[in-house]
Each structure stands twice: as structure tokens, then as C-alpha cells.
Amino acid sequence: MVDLRSQYDKIKTEVDAGIQEVIDSASFIKGEKINIFQRDMEAYLNVKHVIPVGNGTDALQIALMALGLKPGDEVITPTFTFIATAEVVALLGLTPVLVDVDFDTFNISLESLKKAITSKTKAIVPVHLFGQNADMEGILALAKENNLYVIEDACQSIGSSYTFSDGRKFHTGCMGDIGCTSFFPSKNLGCFGDGGAIFTNNDALAAKMWAISNHGMVVRYHNDEVGVNSRLDSIQAAVLEVKLKHLDEYCANRQAAAKYYNTAFAGNNKIITPMQMPDSTHVFHQYTLKLVDVDRAGLIRYLADKGIPAMVYYPIPLHLQKAYQDARYKAGDFPVAEKLCDCVISLPMHTELDSEQLEYITKSVLEFVR
Ligand SMILES: *Cc1c(COP(=O)(O)O)cnc(C)c1O
């Protein structure tokens, strides 16, 4: 699904030198590499504050902690996504409220979102799934109307941008009150282990999140609030400093691969290729097809026999996950998400796909899906 080894080979000299620098400096936590990466990332995103943290899940948790919510407060998030969002909401004693998604975009449905807002709702966590931004114009308007915080889960969308109808253009994660991303190795900007970051233009929230990520300390050993221990390692910052310079090129490579796939599958009426929305760029963290009347398990086996990996992101929506059984939800409540879980398939997508591989993959898919 990914080829991190070939990607590394192209930047090995620079990355190795950066890692060696950290080792020589023995400054493994905080230190100059963190400062450099933080500033580079702020400049890239055109955002006031980037707070590097331990991983994307922690980024979401720290963001929610900074809002000062109380047990019982409701946080709305889509049911078709990775588990992290609902997980941190539940861990903090807040109430996750799940909503359905749009069939075309895989992203949170504005209609479903509208219906889910109550007097207890405090925040919305849209997920920019598979690398395309959710309908931020609609979401931010609803949030403003109802006085809600918006925390963007940009773990899959780093490198993408969104344009509002008045022409203003923003990087993903920089439109709501807070944005969160992950540097998990297979993400679009991945490091060599776990890593993550939080973005905000709000000074007060930034100060609070810096403190929370470091035990609630502003002055050392003065703990002003309950925090966590979640920092990005300097070695990871050294890797990211190099890879950030290549991020736009990495996105372009993914887009080129997606274009190849789209063209190859265009004539097949059993394959629905990803819809590209006009307001957002798509950086294809995943290239996800919807199959119409196709034996998906059979296709996955057929491809596996030919040495081609394919994955189902995601097979089970959050409201049907065992750990999240909840009297409020049952099968059938979110028909779009449930339908997607049954028909989606993701093909290999990374920065190193060449035309020979793409031809082999598409040819193989089309042999099975006639
Ligand atoms: C990867 C991911 C996360 C979690 O990031 P980690 O760094 O693995 O903790 C959260 N949300 C989404 C949508 C993700 O894809």
C-alpha cells in the first residue's frame, strides 16, 4: 500500500545527516530541531501556531482538553472514519455524537450534522477523510450559528487546501479553531515513528495546548492544569524538516497516480472513482473506489494472488464498533456510512508508484471487474 523505503532512498543523505545532528547534540526532547520544524510548518501552513506533539490521537485529545468542556458535553464527529476521534471524546468523559457522511465525498454530511446539534453540543470534529477537505464553509457557518468550536482532523489531508466561495484559500487544518495532524509513517507527511501536531491561530488556545502537552506546565514544575506528556521527539523533527520540503511534490505524485487510476477506470460502470470537489484539493492519502455489484472479497483475493495489496478503509462504522456500543445507536441508523463500509476498496497509493506498477494494478482490477 505504501513504499517508504524507496521514498527514503531519495532523501537518505539529508535525513541521515539531520538525525546524526540530533544524536551529536544529545538534545532528544525539545531543542533546536523542534524549533526549526515548528517554524517551517507555521510558514508552510501560514498559521500562527504549530504545536508538535507525540501523535495525531494526542493532538485531538489535547485540542479537546484545551476547550474546557464538561462531562456530558456533546462533540459531533462522523461515524465513517478512523476510531481516534471518538476514542478521545470518550476518554475525556465527553459524549461522542455520531453523524452520517456523504456518499460522494466520504466526508461529514451537513444535513446529518444539522440534525445532531442540541443545546449540549459544544464542538464539531470534521475529518478530512482520505485527503479531501470536508465542506468547511458549511460546517463553519453552522458552528458560528450555534456557537460551537470546530476542531479539524487533518490527519489524512496535510498538504491540501480549501477555497471559500469568497476566494479566501486556506491550508487544511487552519480554518477551524484548532487543526490536528499525524506524522504516522504512512501518512502524507510521515516521520520514522509516531508524531503529530496541532495548529491554531488563537494565541490563548495555543498557550493552553503547549502547557497541556507538557504536563500542564508553563514554568517548570509549576503545574497550572492537568496535562499529558506528549511531545514530538527531536529525531522525528529532523526527519520531518527534510520531508516537509518535499510535501508538495509528494502530493503531486499522489495526484498523478490518482489521475492514472481515474482514467483507467473511467469506462467501467461497476467502479465509482473518487469525486473531486471544486472547493478542495485532494491529496489522496487513500485512493478509494466504490464498487457496484462486485464481489469485493473476491477482488481482494484476486489482487493478492497477483501480489497487489488492497485494503478496506473502513469495514465497520464507529457506531457498530464493539467498544462503542451505545443504546443511542443501532445498525441502520447511518445508512450511507454502512453502505460505504460494504462497498469501498482502497488501492496502493503512495509517492513512488510508477507507470508500470499503475498499469499492472489497473489491468488486474479490470480483469476481475468486467
Ligand atoms: C491516523 C489518524 C489519526 C491518528 O493519528 P495517530 O498519529 O496514529 O495517533 C486520527 N484521525 C485520522 C483520521 C487518522 O487517519
Tab-separated table of C-alpha atoms and ligand atoms in Angstrom:
chain	number	residue	atom	x	y	z
A	1	MET	CA	0.000	0.000	0.000
A	2	VAL	CA	2.954	2.303	0.679
A	3	ASP	CA	6.635	2.323	-0.313
A	4	LEU	CA	8.505	4.216	2.378
A	5	ARG	CA	11.803	2.567	1.554
A	6	SER	CA	12.095	3.981	-1.996
A	7	GLN	CA	10.966	7.376	-0.733
A	8	TYR	CA	13.696	7.325	1.928
A	9	ASP	CA	16.411	6.323	-0.556
A	10	LYS	CA	15.904	9.611	-2.412
A	11	ILE	CA	16.437	11.790	0.688
A	12	LYS	CA	18.737	9.495	2.660
A	13	THR	CA	21.783	11.771	2.796
A	14	GLU	CA	19.861	14.737	4.148
A	15	VAL	CA	17.731	12.735	6.574
A	16	ASP	CA	20.678	10.783	7.960
A	17	ALA	CA	22.637	13.998	8.491
A	18	GLY	CA	19.703	15.546	10.362
A	19	ILE	CA	19.302	12.522	12.612
A	20	GLN	CA	23.064	12.429	13.287
A	21	GLU	CA	22.946	16.109	14.243
A	22	VAL	CA	20.371	15.339	16.916
A	23	ILE	CA	22.417	12.447	18.241
A	24	ASP	CA	25.543	14.613	18.359
A	25	SER	CA	23.711	17.390	20.156
A	26	ALA	CA	22.150	14.882	22.597
A	27	SER	CA	19.116	17.152	22.586
A	28	PHE	CA	16.455	14.496	22.167
A	29	ILE	CA	13.472	16.260	23.707
A	30	LYS	CA	12.667	19.836	22.653
A	31	GLY	CA	15.806	21.545	21.324
A	32	GLU	CA	16.660	23.313	18.089
A	33	LYS	CA	15.265	20.722	15.640
A	34	ILE	CA	11.808	21.099	17.187
A	35	ASN	CA	12.004	24.894	16.896
A	36	ILE	CA	13.097	24.701	13.256
A	37	PHE	CA	10.388	22.260	12.243
A	38	GLN	CA	7.747	24.220	14.129
A	39	ARG	CA	8.689	27.432	12.309
A	40	ASP	CA	8.923	25.698	8.914
A	41	MET	CA	5.499	24.169	9.419
A	42	GLU	CA	3.975	27.506	10.516
A	43	ALA	CA	5.382	29.119	7.386
A	44	TYR	CA	4.187	26.285	5.135
A	45	LEU	CA	0.661	26.360	6.559
A	46	ASN	CA	0.539	30.126	7.002
A	47	VAL	CA	-0.764	29.587	10.531
A	48	LYS	CA	0.236	31.392	13.714
A	49	HIS	CA	0.960	28.417	15.946
A	50	VAL	CA	2.126	24.859	15.343
A	51	ILE	CA	2.476	22.700	18.452
A	52	PRO	CA	4.362	19.461	17.797
A	53	VAL	CA	3.062	16.550	19.887
A	54	GLY	CA	3.510	12.790	20.277
A	55	ASN	CA	0.940	11.575	17.717
A	56	GLY	CA	-2.300	12.526	15.965
A	57	THR	CA	-4.542	10.974	18.584
A	58	ASP	CA	-2.844	13.020	21.320
A	59	ALA	CA	-3.232	16.109	19.134
A	60	LEU	CA	-7.008	15.563	19.100
A	61	GLN	CA	-7.077	14.858	22.831
A	62	ILE	CA	-5.049	17.948	23.750
A	63	ALA	CA	-7.227	20.077	21.462
A	64	LEU	CA	-10.371	18.878	23.212
A	65	MET	CA	-8.785	19.296	26.670
A	66	ALA	CA	-7.979	22.925	25.857
A	67	LEU	CA	-11.642	23.766	25.261
A	68	GLY	CA	-12.527	23.277	28.924
A	69	LEU	CA	-15.529	21.064	28.218
A	70	LYS	CA	-17.510	19.322	30.975
A	71	PRO	CA	-18.643	15.684	31.205
A	72	GLY	CA	-21.835	15.289	29.211
A	73	ASP	CA	-20.927	17.973	26.700
A	74	GLU	CA	-21.514	16.674	23.200
A	75	VAL	CA	-18.915	16.503	20.429
A	76	ILE	CA	-20.089	15.672	16.923
A	77	THR	CA	-17.959	13.533	14.630
A	78	PRO	CA	-18.605	11.325	11.577
A	79	THR	CA	-19.238	7.604	12.013
A	80	PHE	CA	-17.236	6.668	8.885
A	81	THR	CA	-13.635	7.327	9.941
A	82	PHE	CA	-10.669	6.055	11.934
A	83	ILE	CA	-11.515	5.461	15.590
A	84	ALA	CA	-9.220	8.108	17.150
A	85	THR	CA	-11.714	10.976	17.257
A	86	ALA	CA	-14.471	9.100	19.055
A	87	GLU	CA	-11.871	7.485	21.281
A	88	VAL	CA	-10.510	10.713	22.754
A	89	VAL	CA	-14.017	12.149	23.163
A	90	ALA	CA	-14.974	9.052	25.162
A	91	LEU	CA	-11.715	9.045	27.185
A	92	LEU	CA	-12.345	12.623	28.280
A	93	GLY	CA	-15.828	11.754	29.533
A	94	LEU	CA	-17.469	13.788	26.800
A	95	THR	CA	-20.324	12.401	24.749
A	96	PRO	CA	-19.495	11.487	21.150
A	97	VAL	CA	-22.416	12.204	18.849
A	98	LEU	CA	-22.047	10.391	15.554
A	99	VAL	CA	-23.388	11.587	12.231
A	100	ASP	CA	-23.583	10.169	8.734
A	101	VAL	CA	-21.384	11.088	5.776
A	102	ASP	CA	-21.921	11.970	2.124
A	103	PHE	CA	-21.739	9.054	-0.299
A	104	ASP	CA	-19.808	11.090	-2.879
A	105	THR	CA	-17.110	12.600	-0.676
A	106	PHE	CA	-16.917	10.198	2.327
A	107	ASN	CA	-16.947	13.361	4.467
A	108	ILE	CA	-19.379	14.537	7.159
A	109	SER	CA	-22.890	15.209	5.855
A	110	LEU	CA	-24.080	18.739	6.520
A	111	GLU	CA	-27.713	17.581	6.708
A	112	SER	CA	-26.879	14.907	9.253
A	113	LEU	CA	-24.750	17.380	11.200
A	114	LYS	CA	-27.541	19.965	11.372
A	115	LYS	CA	-29.953	17.440	12.845
A	116	ALA	CA	-27.458	16.320	15.503
A	117	ILE	CA	-26.899	19.743	17.097
A	118	THR	CA	-28.527	20.089	20.553
A	119	SER	CA	-28.210	22.520	23.476
A	120	LYS	CA	-25.411	20.272	24.820
A	121	THR	CA	-23.322	20.358	21.637
A	122	LYS	CA	-20.001	22.132	22.195
A	123	ALA	CA	-17.789	21.103	19.309
A	124	ILE	CA	-17.679	19.574	15.849
A	125	VAL	CA	-14.729	17.432	14.750
A	126	PRO	CA	-14.925	17.064	10.959
A	127	VAL	CA	-12.451	14.609	9.440
A	128	HIS	CA	-10.920	15.450	6.063
A	129	LEU	CA	-11.091	11.824	5.039
A	130	PHE	CA	-8.716	10.250	2.522
A	131	GLY	CA	-7.117	13.648	1.807
A	132	GLN	CA	-10.021	15.852	0.736
A	133	ASN	CA	-11.367	18.634	2.937
A	134	ALA	CA	-14.884	18.419	4.321
A	135	ASP	CA	-17.386	21.163	3.452
A	136	MET	CA	-15.714	23.700	5.744
A	137	GLU	CA	-17.781	26.631	4.526
A	138	GLY	CA	-20.985	24.880	5.566
A	139	ILE	CA	-19.521	23.490	8.787
A	140	LEU	CA	-18.072	26.829	9.935
A	141	ALA	CA	-21.371	28.602	9.188
A	142	LEU	CA	-23.274	26.065	11.301
A	143	ALA	CA	-20.683	26.331	14.066
A	144	LYS	CA	-20.953	30.110	14.128
A	145	GLU	CA	-24.748	29.999	14.217
A	146	ASN	CA	-24.697	27.581	17.147
A	147	ASN	CA	-21.605	28.906	18.953
A	148	LEU	CA	-19.584	25.700	18.561
A	149	TYR	CA	-15.878	25.006	18.384
A	150	VAL	CA	-14.516	23.338	15.260
A	151	ILE	CA	-11.517	21.009	15.551
A	152	GLU	CA	-10.357	19.758	12.157
A	153	ASP	CA	-8.984	16.244	11.978
A	154	ALA	CA	-6.413	16.838	9.228
A	155	CYS	CA	-4.503	13.610	9.895
A	156	GLN	CA	-5.093	12.450	6.311
A	157	SER	CA	-5.203	15.777	4.483
A	158	ILE	CA	-1.935	17.585	5.178
A	159	GLY	CA	-0.803	19.370	2.036
A	160	SER	CA	-4.331	20.045	0.785
A	161	SER	CA	-6.098	23.387	0.682
A	162	TYR	CA	-9.661	24.662	0.704
A	163	THR	CA	-11.111	27.689	-1.059
A	164	PHE	CA	-14.169	29.520	0.308
A	165	SER	CA	-16.771	30.996	-2.025
A	166	ASP	CA	-15.354	34.496	-1.427
A	167	GLY	CA	-11.995	33.299	-2.768
A	168	ARG	CA	-10.129	33.016	0.547
A	169	LYS	CA	-7.879	29.979	0.485
A	170	PHE	CA	-6.525	28.089	3.500
A	171	HIS	CA	-4.388	25.085	4.212
A	172	THR	CA	-6.193	22.115	5.707
A	173	GLY	CA	-6.408	22.277	9.498
A	174	CYS	CA	-6.134	26.061	9.553
A	175	MET	CA	-9.795	27.044	9.171
A	176	GLY	CA	-11.435	25.918	12.396
A	177	ASP	CA	-10.427	26.882	15.947
A	178	ILE	CA	-7.865	24.072	16.026
A	179	GLY	CA	-6.441	21.627	13.476
A	180	CYS	CA	-4.758	18.307	14.216
A	181	THR	CA	-2.472	16.146	12.141
A	182	SER	CA	-0.499	12.927	12.428
A	183	PHE	CA	3.021	12.123	11.265
A	184	PHE	CA	2.489	8.341	11.468
A	185	PRO	CA	4.923	6.851	8.896
A	186	SER	CA	2.273	6.070	6.269
A	187	LYS	CA	0.564	9.481	6.475
A	188	ASN	CA	1.183	12.011	3.686
A	189	LEU	CA	3.845	13.700	5.825
A	190	GLY	CA	5.195	10.816	7.859
A	191	CYS	CA	8.142	10.532	10.226
A	192	PHE	CA	10.044	7.426	11.357
A	193	GLY	CA	7.797	6.579	14.286
A	194	ASP	CA	4.905	8.335	15.989
A	195	GLY	CA	4.394	12.071	15.736
A	196	GLY	CA	1.703	14.703	15.404
A	197	ALA	CA	0.966	18.406	15.531
A	198	ILE	CA	-1.726	20.895	16.454
A	199	PHE	CA	-2.422	24.109	14.511
A	200	THR	CA	-4.226	27.256	15.653
A	201	ASN	CA	-4.393	30.977	15.030
A	202	ASN	CA	-5.729	31.541	18.558
A	203	ASP	CA	-2.976	32.732	20.978
A	204	ALA	CA	-4.809	31.745	24.152
A	205	LEU	CA	-5.622	28.237	22.911
A	206	ALA	CA	-2.035	27.825	21.693
A	207	ALA	CA	-0.594	28.718	25.103
A	208	LYS	CA	-3.006	26.347	26.781
A	209	MET	CA	-2.191	23.471	24.405
A	210	TRP	CA	1.564	23.996	24.760
A	211	ALA	CA	1.105	23.693	28.523
A	212	ILE	CA	-1.231	20.676	28.356
A	213	SER	CA	1.164	18.791	26.063
A	214	ASN	CA	3.890	19.231	28.689
A	215	HIS	CA	2.178	18.222	31.966
A	216	GLY	CA	0.225	21.456	32.237
A	217	MET	CA	3.469	23.326	32.959
A	218	VAL	CA	4.218	26.848	31.787
A	219	VAL	CA	7.018	27.442	34.266
A	220	ARG	CA	8.926	24.226	35.000
A	221	TYR	CA	7.484	22.325	37.982
A	222	HIS	CA	4.561	24.742	38.259
A	223	ASN	CA	1.595	22.706	37.082
A	224	ASP	CA	-1.262	25.047	36.294
A	225	GLU	CA	-3.629	22.414	34.983
A	226	VAL	CA	-3.885	18.700	34.383
A	227	GLY	CA	-1.852	17.861	31.300
A	228	VAL	CA	-0.280	14.953	29.484
A	229	ASN	CA	3.213	14.042	28.327
A	230	SER	CA	3.049	14.286	24.554
A	231	ARG	CA	5.963	15.795	22.692
A	232	LEU	CA	7.475	15.233	19.281
A	233	ASP	CA	10.967	13.696	19.506
A	234	SER	CA	13.806	15.801	18.088
A	235	ILE	CA	14.854	12.915	15.832
A	236	GLN	CA	11.378	12.873	14.291
A	237	ALA	CA	11.531	16.650	13.818
A	238	ALA	CA	14.825	16.196	11.957
A	239	VAL	CA	13.140	13.744	9.563
A	240	LEU	CA	10.102	15.968	9.134
A	241	GLU	CA	12.225	19.062	8.488
A	242	VAL	CA	13.550	17.325	5.354
A	243	LYS	CA	10.280	15.735	4.266
A	244	LEU	CA	8.251	18.943	4.647
A	245	LYS	CA	10.335	20.436	1.825
A	246	HIS	CA	9.097	17.610	-0.402
A	247	LEU	CA	5.472	17.616	0.734
A	248	ASP	CA	4.054	19.454	-2.283
A	249	GLU	CA	5.978	17.169	-4.643
A	250	TYR	CA	4.730	14.128	-2.685
A	251	CYS	CA	1.150	15.408	-3.044
A	252	ALA	CA	1.661	15.919	-6.782
A	253	ASN	CA	2.928	12.338	-7.154
A	254	ARG	CA	-0.162	11.022	-5.370
A	255	GLN	CA	-2.408	13.184	-7.552
A	256	ALA	CA	-0.709	11.873	-10.690
A	257	ALA	CA	-1.252	8.279	-9.559
A	258	ALA	CA	-4.914	9.071	-8.798
A	259	LYS	CA	-5.329	10.570	-12.243
A	260	TYR	CA	-3.926	7.419	-13.831
A	261	TYR	CA	-6.352	5.276	-11.823
A	262	ASN	CA	-9.303	7.583	-12.636
A	263	THR	CA	-8.593	7.429	-16.346
A	264	ALA	CA	-8.148	3.663	-16.359
A	265	PHE	CA	-11.430	3.032	-14.518
A	266	ALA	CA	-13.482	5.750	-16.225
A	267	GLY	CA	-15.315	3.453	-18.634
A	268	ASN	CA	-16.302	0.788	-16.079
A	269	ASN	CA	-19.792	1.204	-14.623
A	270	LYS	CA	-19.106	-1.117	-11.679
A	271	ILE	CA	-16.381	1.181	-10.381
A	272	ILE	CA	-17.051	4.630	-8.934
A	273	THR	CA	-13.847	6.654	-8.804
A	274	PRO	CA	-13.306	9.283	-6.050
A	275	MET	CA	-15.239	12.500	-6.529
A	276	GLN	CA	-13.093	15.599	-6.562
A	277	MET	CA	-14.859	18.602	-5.030
A	278	PRO	CA	-14.249	22.024	-6.622
A	279	ASP	CA	-13.656	23.768	-3.255
A	280	SER	CA	-10.872	21.443	-2.072
A	281	THR	CA	-7.689	20.000	-3.427
A	282	HIS	CA	-7.376	16.251	-2.879
A	283	VAL	CA	-4.059	14.841	-1.705
A	284	PHE	CA	-5.155	11.187	-1.831
A	285	HIS	CA	-3.998	9.821	1.485
A	286	GLN	CA	-6.058	6.916	0.196
A	287	TYR	CA	-7.329	6.196	-3.291
A	288	THR	CA	-10.716	4.698	-2.532
A	289	LEU	CA	-13.140	3.215	-5.037
A	290	LYS	CA	-16.782	2.313	-4.540
A	291	LEU	CA	-17.739	-0.995	-6.113
A	292	VAL	CA	-21.182	-1.637	-7.587
A	293	ASP	CA	-22.283	-5.294	-7.533
A	294	VAL	CA	-18.742	-6.627	-7.289
A	295	ASP	CA	-17.565	-9.471	-5.048
A	296	ARG	CA	-15.176	-7.315	-3.025
A	297	ALA	CA	-13.599	-10.138	-1.022
A	298	GLY	CA	-13.071	-11.995	-4.290
A	299	LEU	CA	-11.393	-8.974	-5.850
A	300	ILE	CA	-9.095	-8.555	-2.850
A	301	ARG	CA	-8.100	-12.232	-3.098
A	302	TYR	CA	-7.610	-11.958	-6.866
A	303	LEU	CA	-5.321	-8.952	-6.409
A	304	ALA	CA	-3.449	-10.571	-3.504
A	305	ASP	CA	-2.665	-13.569	-5.720
A	306	LYS	CA	-1.058	-11.140	-8.151
A	307	GLY	CA	0.972	-9.503	-5.385
A	308	ILE	CA	-1.206	-6.382	-5.219
A	309	PRO	CA	-2.367	-5.253	-1.783
A	310	ALA	CA	-5.825	-3.701	-1.369
A	311	MET	CA	-7.496	-2.623	1.851
A	312	VAL	CA	-10.927	-1.744	3.161
A	313	TYR	CA	-10.876	1.621	4.934
A	314	TYR	CA	-13.134	1.247	6.881
A	315	PRO	CA	-15.011	-2.032	7.250
A	316	ILE	CA	-17.079	-1.077	10.332
A	317	PRO	CA	-18.545	2.362	11.146
A	318	LEU	CA	-17.897	3.706	14.635
A	319	HIS	CA	-21.497	3.203	15.816
A	320	LEU	CA	-21.212	-0.536	15.191
A	321	GLN	CA	-17.816	-0.998	16.883
A	322	LYS	CA	-17.916	-3.264	19.924
A	323	ALA	CA	-16.156	-0.816	22.248
A	324	TYR	CA	-18.604	1.922	21.305
A	325	GLN	CA	-21.891	0.044	21.699
A	326	ASP	CA	-24.355	2.660	22.759
A	327	ALA	CA	-28.082	2.474	23.397
A	328	ARG	CA	-28.495	5.547	21.198
A	329	TYR	CA	-27.303	3.757	18.054
A	330	LYS	CA	-28.113	0.606	16.107
A	331	ALA	CA	-27.477	-0.882	12.677
A	332	GLY	CA	-29.401	1.047	10.043
A	333	ASP	CA	-29.037	4.444	11.758
A	334	PHE	CA	-26.385	5.720	9.356
A	335	PRO	CA	-27.212	4.092	6.026
A	336	VAL	CA	-24.625	5.920	3.926
A	337	ALA	CA	-21.713	5.027	6.201
A	338	GLU	CA	-22.922	1.445	6.440
A	339	LYS	CA	-23.233	1.188	2.670
A	340	LEU	CA	-19.726	2.614	2.214
A	341	CYS	CA	-18.284	0.075	4.641
A	342	ASP	CA	-19.693	-2.623	2.382
A	343	CYS	CA	-18.513	-1.265	-0.973
A	344	VAL	CA	-15.232	0.670	-0.561
A	345	ILE	CA	-11.818	-0.614	-1.521
A	346	SER	CA	-8.518	1.281	-1.370
A	347	LEU	CA	-5.731	0.580	-3.856
A	348	PRO	CA	-1.995	1.139	-3.342
A	349	MET	CA	-1.353	4.878	-3.077
A	350	HIS	CA	1.976	6.486	-2.335
A	351	THR	CA	4.616	8.810	-3.710
A	352	GLU	CA	6.658	6.171	-5.530
A	353	LEU	CA	4.111	4.471	-7.817
A	354	ASP	CA	5.466	4.279	-11.365
A	355	SER	CA	3.504	3.807	-14.567
A	356	GLU	CA	4.458	0.144	-14.832
A	357	GLN	CA	3.003	-0.573	-11.386
A	358	LEU	CA	-0.086	1.520	-12.107
A	359	GLU	CA	-0.666	-0.289	-15.379
A	360	TYR	CA	-0.319	-3.694	-13.694
A	361	ILE	CA	-2.693	-2.735	-10.853
A	362	THR	CA	-5.385	-1.227	-13.074
A	363	LYS	CA	-5.169	-4.059	-15.601
A	364	SER	CA	-5.546	-6.600	-12.799
A	365	VAL	CA	-8.550	-4.811	-11.278
A	366	LEU	CA	-10.221	-4.630	-14.684
A	367	GLU	CA	-9.637	-8.336	-15.321
A	368	PHE	CA	-11.823	-9.094	-12.307
A	369	VAL	CA	-14.331	-6.235	-12.573
A	370	ARG	CA	-15.744	-6.548	-16.065
B	1	LIG	C1	-4.022	8.440	11.616
B	1	LIG	C2	-5.257	9.133	12.063
B	1	LIG	C3	-5.430	9.568	13.386
B	1	LIG	C4	-4.472	9.236	14.489
B	1	LIG	O1	-3.162	9.552	14.292
B	1	LIG	P1	-2.025	8.771	15.112
B	1	LIG	O2	-0.800	9.571	14.863
B	1	LIG	O3	-1.949	7.393	14.575
B	1	LIG	O4	-2.413	8.788	16.549
B	1	LIG	C5	-6.569	10.263	13.693
B	1	LIG	N1	-7.514	10.522	12.766
B	1	LIG	C6	-7.393	10.102	11.491
B	1	LIG	C7	-8.475	10.426	10.520
B	1	LIG	C8	-6.267	9.390	11.103
B	1	LIG	O5	-6.175	8.962	9.839
